[in-house]
Short mmCIF file of C-alpha atoms in Angstrom, two decimals:
data_model
loop_
_atom_site.label_atom_id
_atom_site.label_comp_id
_atom_site.label_asym_id
_atom_site.label_seq_id
_atom_site.Cartn_x
_atom_site.Cartn_y
_atom_site.Cartn_z
CA LYS A 5 -14.31 6.84 13.35
CA ALA A 6 -14.41 3.39 12.39
CA GLY A 7 -11.55 2.05 10.20
CA VAL A 8 -11.55 0.46 6.70
CA THR A 9 -13.41 -2.77 6.98
CA GLN A 10 -12.83 -5.56 4.42
CA THR A 11 -14.91 -8.79 4.20
CA PRO A 12 -14.31 -11.54 4.36
CA ARG A 13 -11.09 -12.06 5.72
CA TYR A 14 -10.33 -15.26 4.37
CA LEU A 15 -11.60 -17.20 1.19
CA ILE A 16 -10.87 -20.44 -0.34
CA LYS A 17 -11.95 -20.88 -3.91
CA THR A 18 -11.32 -23.33 -7.11
CA ARG A 19 -9.97 -22.49 -10.38
CA GLY A 20 -12.60 -21.12 -12.64
CA GLN A 21 -14.96 -19.82 -10.06
CA GLN A 22 -15.43 -16.21 -9.26
CA VAL A 23 -15.25 -14.07 -6.17
CA THR A 24 -16.55 -10.83 -4.64
CA LEU A 25 -14.75 -8.96 -2.25
CA SER A 26 -16.06 -5.94 -0.03
CA CYS A 27 -14.67 -3.02 1.35
CA SER A 28 -16.34 -0.11 3.53
CA PRO A 29 -14.01 3.01 3.69
CA ILE A 30 -13.80 5.26 6.49
CA SER A 31 -16.78 7.38 6.80
CA GLY A 32 -16.36 10.62 4.59
CA HIS A 33 -13.84 9.15 2.47
CA ARG A 34 -14.88 9.05 -1.24
CA SER A 35 -11.73 7.29 -2.90
CA VAL A 36 -11.25 3.65 -2.57
CA SER A 37 -8.34 1.83 -4.21
CA TRP A 38 -7.56 -1.87 -4.42
CA TYR A 39 -4.21 -3.69 -4.27
CA GLN A 40 -3.10 -7.00 -4.88
CA GLN A 41 -0.13 -8.26 -2.75
CA THR A 42 1.83 -11.26 -3.32
CA PRO A 43 5.34 -12.34 -2.17
CA GLY A 44 6.71 -12.35 -5.86
CA GLN A 45 5.49 -9.09 -7.05
CA GLY A 46 4.71 -7.05 -3.77
CA LEU A 47 2.03 -4.49 -3.79
CA GLN A 48 0.37 -3.91 -7.04
CA PHE A 49 -2.32 -1.19 -7.69
CA LEU A 50 -5.64 -2.53 -9.24
CA PHE A 51 -8.03 0.43 -9.52
CA GLU A 52 -9.44 3.39 -7.64
CA TYR A 53 -12.78 4.43 -7.49
CA PHE A 54 -13.95 7.97 -6.66
CA SER A 55 -17.64 9.08 -6.27
CA GLU A 56 -18.70 5.93 -8.00
CA THR A 57 -16.45 6.17 -11.03
CA GLN A 58 -13.25 4.41 -11.76
CA ARG A 59 -10.61 7.01 -12.01
CA ASN A 60 -7.57 4.96 -12.35
CA LYS A 61 -6.60 1.39 -13.26
CA GLY A 62 -3.48 -1.01 -12.97
CA ASN A 63 -2.38 -3.45 -15.35
CA PHE A 64 -4.62 -6.39 -14.76
CA PRO A 65 -6.63 -8.44 -16.97
CA GLY A 66 -10.44 -7.77 -17.47
CA ARG A 67 -11.37 -10.51 -15.13
CA PHE A 68 -10.64 -8.12 -12.28
CA SER A 69 -13.32 -5.52 -12.16
CA GLY A 70 -14.92 -3.31 -9.34
CA ARG A 71 -17.42 -0.77 -8.44
CA GLN A 72 -18.37 1.85 -5.91
CA PHE A 73 -21.91 2.61 -4.59
CA SER A 74 -23.22 5.72 -3.75
CA ASN A 75 -22.38 5.40 0.20
CA SER A 76 -18.67 4.88 -1.21
CA ARG A 77 -18.59 1.15 -0.15
CA SER A 78 -16.79 -0.74 -2.91
CA GLU A 79 -16.73 -4.26 -4.43
CA MET A 80 -14.26 -6.21 -6.41
CA ASN A 81 -14.78 -8.76 -8.47
CA VAL A 82 -12.55 -11.62 -9.84
CA SER A 83 -13.83 -13.99 -12.39
CA THR A 84 -12.60 -17.28 -13.81
CA LEU A 85 -9.86 -17.52 -11.14
CA GLU A 86 -6.68 -18.82 -11.73
CA LEU A 87 -3.92 -20.24 -9.12
CA GLY A 88 -1.90 -17.23 -9.58
CA ASP A 89 -4.80 -14.94 -8.32
CA SER A 90 -3.90 -16.40 -4.65
CA ALA A 91 -2.86 -13.26 -2.65
CA LEU A 92 -3.79 -10.79 -0.19
CA TYR A 93 -6.35 -8.22 -1.48
CA LEU A 94 -6.12 -4.93 0.14
CA CYS A 95 -8.49 -1.98 -0.03
CA ALA A 96 -7.61 1.49 1.20
CA SER A 97 -9.69 4.63 1.45
CA SER A 98 -8.53 8.32 1.20
CA ALA A 99 -10.20 11.49 1.67
CA GLN A 100 -8.77 13.05 -1.40
CA GLY A 101 -7.57 10.43 -3.60
CA ALA A 102 -5.23 7.43 -4.41
CA ARG A 103 -2.04 9.76 -4.55
CA ASN A 104 -2.67 10.98 -0.86
CA ILE A 105 -2.34 9.02 2.42
CA GLN A 106 -4.22 5.60 2.21
CA TYR A 107 -5.73 4.15 5.11
CA PHE A 108 -5.82 0.28 4.67
CA GLY A 109 -8.25 -2.46 5.76
CA ALA A 110 -6.69 -5.69 7.19
CA GLY A 111 -7.21 -7.44 3.84
CA THR A 112 -8.89 -10.47 2.22
CA ARG A 113 -6.60 -13.53 1.86
CA LEU A 114 -7.71 -15.47 -1.34
CA SER A 115 -6.43 -19.13 -1.84
CA VAL A 116 -7.24 -20.63 -5.15
CA LEU A 117 -7.12 -24.28 -5.22
CA SER B 2 8.57 -2.40 -12.72
CA GLN B 3 8.32 -1.00 -9.26
CA GLN B 4 8.70 2.79 -9.09
CA GLY B 5 10.11 2.61 -5.44
CA GLU B 6 12.87 0.12 -4.50
CA GLU B 7 13.80 -0.30 -1.15
CA ASP B 8 17.07 -1.36 0.53
CA PRO B 9 18.12 -3.55 2.11
CA GLN B 10 15.45 -6.27 1.57
CA ALA B 11 15.88 -7.55 5.09
CA LEU B 12 17.59 -5.86 8.32
CA SER B 13 17.98 -7.60 11.71
CA ILE B 14 19.08 -5.21 14.72
CA GLN B 15 19.12 -5.46 18.29
CA GLU B 16 16.57 -3.60 20.47
CA GLY B 17 17.84 -0.11 21.17
CA GLU B 18 19.87 0.36 17.84
CA ASN B 19 18.97 2.58 14.97
CA ALA B 20 17.57 1.13 11.81
CA THR B 21 18.00 3.04 8.56
CA MET B 22 16.00 1.94 5.29
CA ASN B 23 16.42 3.48 1.97
CA CYS B 24 14.37 3.86 -0.90
CA SER B 25 14.97 4.70 -4.43
CA TYR B 26 12.83 5.85 -7.11
CA LYS B 27 12.81 6.26 -11.14
CA THR B 28 10.62 9.31 -11.85
CA SER B 29 9.80 12.74 -10.63
CA ILE B 30 7.38 12.81 -7.68
CA ASN B 31 4.85 14.94 -5.99
CA ASN B 32 5.46 13.17 -2.50
CA LEU B 33 6.82 9.90 -0.91
CA GLN B 34 5.48 7.84 1.83
CA TRP B 35 6.24 5.30 4.13
CA TYR B 36 4.14 2.50 5.50
CA ARG B 37 4.53 -0.17 7.98
CA GLN B 38 2.84 -3.56 7.78
CA ASN B 39 2.62 -6.29 10.32
CA SER B 40 2.73 -9.74 9.08
CA GLY B 41 -0.48 -10.59 7.00
CA ARG B 42 -2.10 -7.27 7.99
CA GLY B 43 -2.94 -3.90 6.33
CA LEU B 44 -0.47 -1.26 5.73
CA VAL B 45 -0.30 1.69 8.16
CA HIS B 46 0.83 5.18 6.99
CA LEU B 47 3.90 6.60 9.12
CA ILE B 48 4.89 9.73 7.45
CA LEU B 49 4.66 11.69 3.94
CA ILE B 50 7.32 13.98 2.59
CA ARG B 51 6.63 16.41 -0.19
CA SER B 52 9.03 16.89 -2.99
CA ASN B 53 10.05 20.32 -1.80
CA GLU B 54 11.08 19.12 1.48
CA ARG B 55 14.33 17.63 2.65
CA GLU B 56 13.68 16.29 6.09
CA LYS B 57 10.72 15.47 8.27
CA HIS B 58 10.50 13.91 11.79
CA SER B 59 7.67 12.02 13.52
CA GLY B 60 8.29 10.81 17.02
CA ARG B 61 11.25 8.29 16.60
CA LEU B 62 10.91 8.54 12.82
CA ARG B 63 13.01 10.59 10.42
CA VAL B 64 12.59 10.74 6.89
CA THR B 65 14.83 12.54 4.23
CA LEU B 66 14.30 13.00 0.78
CA ASP B 67 17.05 13.89 -2.04
CA THR B 68 15.17 14.58 -5.24
CA SER B 69 18.45 15.02 -7.08
CA LYS B 70 19.57 11.43 -6.32
CA LYS B 71 15.85 10.25 -6.37
CA SER B 72 16.18 8.90 -3.01
CA SER B 73 14.71 8.55 0.51
CA SER B 74 15.56 7.07 3.57
CA LEU B 75 13.77 6.17 6.89
CA LEU B 76 15.58 6.21 10.16
CA ILE B 77 14.01 4.69 13.43
CA THR B 78 15.72 5.75 16.16
CA ALA B 79 15.87 3.54 19.62
CA SER B 80 14.20 0.59 18.03
CA ARG B 81 11.79 -1.74 19.92
CA ALA B 82 10.65 -5.19 19.38
CA ALA B 83 7.24 -3.72 18.35
CA ASP B 84 8.91 -2.16 15.29
CA THR B 85 9.53 -5.63 13.69
CA ALA B 86 7.44 -5.35 10.67
CA SER B 87 7.83 -4.83 6.88
CA TYR B 88 8.27 -1.20 5.61
CA PHE B 89 7.16 0.14 2.36
CA CYS B 90 8.12 3.34 0.49
CA ALA B 91 5.29 4.59 -1.78
CA THR B 92 5.83 7.30 -4.40
CA ASP B 93 3.18 9.60 -6.20
CA ALA B 94 4.57 10.09 -9.75
CA MET B 95 3.85 13.33 -11.38
CA THR B 96 1.63 11.77 -14.24
CA GLY B 97 -1.38 13.65 -14.12
CA ALA B 98 -4.37 14.24 -11.87
CA ASN B 99 -5.42 10.75 -11.41
CA SER B 100 -2.02 9.47 -10.52
CA LYS B 101 -1.56 6.66 -7.81
CA LEU B 102 0.88 5.59 -5.13
CA THR B 103 3.32 3.07 -6.52
CA PHE B 104 4.84 0.96 -3.65
CA GLY B 105 8.06 -0.95 -3.37
CA LYS B 106 8.61 -4.54 -2.30
CA GLY B 107 9.22 -3.83 1.06
CA ILE B 108 12.06 -4.04 3.77
CA THR B 109 11.69 -6.79 6.42
CA LEU B 110 12.82 -5.32 9.91
CA SER B 111 13.49 -7.69 12.58
CA VAL B 112 14.18 -6.26 16.11
CA ARG B 113 15.83 -8.68 18.44
CA PRO B 114 14.87 -8.25 22.27
#
């Protein structure tokens, strides 16, 4: 089976812009979770989608949003980018949910200038 | 604050030596997982131990869990240069049906050839 695929791998944006990141989970996995990783804060949970519904959400402002399509592919959107949004954004899929074994993609490195 | 906190933050050993990494957490858990991350890449699941288990083995990995002390340890025996990576513990807290994994900030392991 193909692994979790995230696109693009790298992004450079300027403050105030918006960005959309994409994640294709492992075939058959219905749960997709998103994480933000920074050197200072470590790995922080953004949200989980399961069967097109947001099932859980972390403590991030409303500028961070996501959605999941019927084929389980997920997108994450960040609007009005701030310098502090620069991070590695990781997507993970799971057969059973966000509390179970997560299979991670390689991540999208976002730099906000 | 992070649910799981790893100790030490960084560890440097010689190839062939054993590496022991510790994780402490705050609330009761369903399970605890260990993940590895090579520089700038996604995380890879290593091992999961449930709250009713005390020890688990997988190849050169040995994980212990002490729920009374709310702590876990990961032992890598006969380390190799390829084990150089960051290691994270992740806990699934018993907070309801839609709980999530909470990751620690990670331990940086360097294995010198």
